C-alpha cells in the first residue's frame, strides 16, 4: 500500500469512528506499519479531531516514537504504545478509540486487585458468535480475556506496562486503558478496524446486560 | 429483477444495516432467490464488511450451498441456513443481522429449558402496532412467537435444527440464534428488510422495558 | 406552498425521521392541509417505507379520508385521524411517528385506569426548557399533559375517541396511541416537525430517568 | 477569520450537533466574537432549526445583546448569557446545546441545596483521560467541577447569576442550566466544539454508570 493510500484509509476510518462517537473531542489515534526494517509507522499527529483527517495529518515515526523527516507537528502522545504493540504483536496496524462503553467497562474491576495470575485485571468474553471475527478465532466458545491496564501520563512507564501485559496475555486481541479506552490491532488497517467494531459491539452488549445499579 | 439489480439492492441494504450497527465486523449475511427450479440463491461472500459491498461480492449458490460457476470466493458459512429457509418458507429473500438488542434478547431464556411443547424456547411479542408490518398480520393483538435456537458451529447440524424449528413454528416470521443474531425473510428483499426493521424495533423496545438488573 | 413543494418537504421529513429510527418498517404517516374549503390533505400512501418517499407517494384525500382524483393507491389507514386533527385543531400539518421511547412511555399507565376527570390517562411533562419550543409556550414552567389513547384497529371508532380526547384536552400539543406511537401537529410541516423533535427528546429524557425495573 | 467563514463554520457545527441530537427542535445557540473593542458577537438568530443554518441566519450583536445594523430578526433569547461568558472568560466562541444526557445530569442535584461554599450545586468529573481535551488540562487526574445554575426566563437575572457562577468557579470550562442544557466556550469555535464533544461524552458515560433506579 502506498503512503498516500495509507493516509486515505486512516482518514476514512477516522470519519467512520467519529460518526459512531468513538473518537469525540480529539481522542483516539491510529497507525499503520509502513516499514519493518527499520520500523516506521504512519501515525496521526497529536490533538486533531478525527472526523476530518487529511493526508498531511499523518506523520511518520521511528521505533523510538520520534518523527522522521521535516515537519513541525508532533505525533500522538501515545506513539510509544503503538510502537510497543507493532513490535510485540508484529501488528501491521494499531487503532485506539475512546467509546462510552469501553470507558465504562474499563472501570468495572477494581484497580490493582490482581484478577489473574499476572496481577492484571481483565474482562472475559465468551459464547458470542461475534468473537469469530477476531483473527484466528473459529468458534463462539472461544474465551477472550481483555486485560485492563491502569491509565498513566508517564508514557515510557505506561509503554513498559503495556509491553508486560502483552507478554502475559499472548492470546489477547486487545487491551483497555482504565477510564481511557480501547487498543486493538491487526495485520492490516481493515483487520484492526474489524476488531474495533467487534469489540465495541461486545462491550455494548455486555454493558447493557449488566445495566442498572450493579455498576456501582 | 436482474442479477445486477439484486446485487445493487443487497449492497444498499448492507449500507443501511451497517449505519445502524446491525452488521458490525464482518457479521451478517444476505440472500435472494434468483431461480426456484433449480434453486439458486444470490448470497454474500464469506467474511466481508457489509457497509461497502459491491456486485462482485455477491455469489450464486445451489440447493446444497455450493458456489455455482467459476470464482475463488466462498459463500457465507451460513449458506445452508439460507437454503433451509428459502425452501421451507418459499421465501424470496433471507436477511441475517447481529444487533446488540437481538443478541441480548436471544440470551434471555435458559438454553434447553424447553419453553414450549416442541422443547424450543422463544420470545413472545404481542400488543404492538408495529407487528402489523409483518406479512399477513392485521392487528396489534397478533401474538408473535420468535423461537430461539442454540448456536452451533456444525452447520449441517444447525441447519437441521433450524429446519425442525421452522416446521414446529409454521407461523413464525423469524428466529434468533442464541448470542448470535436474527434471521428473517420475505417474498422480496424489501419485505425481508421491513421485517428486520420491525423486529429490531420491537427487540429494542422490549429490551429497554425489561432493563436493569432483571437481565441477570 | 405548491403541491410539489409539499411533497418534497414531506419526503425530506421522512428521510430525517427514518435516519433517527422514528419510522422503521413502513410505520408513520404524514399529512399537510392543501385546502380548507373544501378540506383537502396531502397524505402519504399506505404501507410505504418512509426513508425513500417520492412525490408520487403523496396522495390527496377529502374530509372523509377518501382519495381525490385518479390513482390506484390507498391513503394511509390512519387517514381519518389526520382529518380529525386537521379539523379540530385547525392544524396545517399532522405527523405520526413510531419511536422506541414513545412506544415505551405510551405503555406506562394502565389501560382504562382513568387518570384524569375525563377518564383519559396521560403523561405530564413540566419544568423542561425544551417545552418552550411547543407553539405558544413561553416558560419551562409550562405543564404539558399528553393524553394516551388505547390503540384500536376500528378506525372510525378510534377517530371518534381521538376527537373526544382533543376536545377534553384543548391545550394538548400531541397525544400517544398506546403501544403504537405519537401524533402531533402544527400550523406548518416545519412546526409539526419541531414538535416531533421536542416531544421525542422529552420522552427519551423522561424514559431514561425512570429507567431500570421501575418500568414493570 | 472573515464574517463569511464564521457563519459557515457555525452552520457546520449546527449540522454536526443536529445529527447527534444535541440541538433538536429549535434548541441551542452558537456565537463567536468578531471584535473585542467594541465587543461584537456573531450569533444565531432566535427560533431556528440548527441542522439547516445559512449565513443569513447569523446576526451581529453588541455588548448589550442588541442587534447591530439593519435586519428584522432577533438574536437568540439567550444572547446576554453569551455576552457574559465572552467577557468574563475572554472566550472567542460560546456554544449552547440541549442533549438528553446533559438535561438528565443537570437534574441530579436538588435545587438550591448549596453543594459548595458558594451555594452552587455542581457535578464533579475526575479520573477520565477524556478530560485532557479541555483547554489547559494535562492529566486524567484533573478534577473538573461543572456548576449547575437554576433555569430562569428572566434573562437579565439569569445573566447575573451566570456571571456570579463564573466568578465563583474561575477554573470551570462549562456550566449546566437545570433541565435546560450545557454552556461551554473556547478560544475558537473549534475549541468550543471540542469542549462540547468531550463534556457530552463524559455526561453520557457518568449517566449510564449511575443508571437504573438511582436516578430517583
XYZ file of C-alpha atoms in Angstrom, chain A residues 18-19 21 24-27 78 98-101 103-104 107 151 153 179-180 208 212-213 215, chain D residues 16 20 126-130 132 138-140 193-194 197-198 201 204-205 208-210 212-213:
46
model
C -16.233 9.816 14.522
C -19.750 9.195 13.206
C -18.966 8.620 18.600
C -15.001 12.520 20.133
C -13.009 15.630 21.004
C -9.504 14.965 19.751
C -9.421 11.498 21.283
C 0.697 7.736 22.790
C -12.459 6.217 23.326
C -16.035 4.952 23.356
C -18.576 5.337 26.136
C -18.973 1.580 26.589
C -14.705 3.552 29.136
C -17.476 2.150 31.324
C -13.821 0.806 35.155
C -4.005 4.769 32.996
C 0.514 10.130 31.992
C -11.203 5.150 32.124
C -9.412 5.845 28.873
C -26.260 -3.210 28.660
C -28.586 -0.673 36.356
C -27.158 -0.319 39.821
C -22.380 -0.758 38.019
C -22.979 18.077 13.281
C -26.095 13.818 17.154
C -12.365 13.211 37.719
C -10.122 10.390 36.536
C -11.099 10.238 32.854
C -8.499 10.563 30.102
C -11.071 12.479 28.029
C -7.290 16.105 28.850
C -2.750 17.826 31.239
C -3.766 14.784 33.285
C -6.765 12.488 33.735
C -16.878 22.373 19.727
C -14.179 20.088 21.166
C -17.948 16.746 22.435
C -15.799 15.960 25.474
C -19.095 12.076 26.182
C -23.221 10.047 28.854
C -20.566 7.874 30.499
C -25.037 5.403 32.095
C -22.903 4.275 35.045
C -25.368 5.761 37.525
C -31.341 2.492 36.841
C -33.453 3.493 39.800
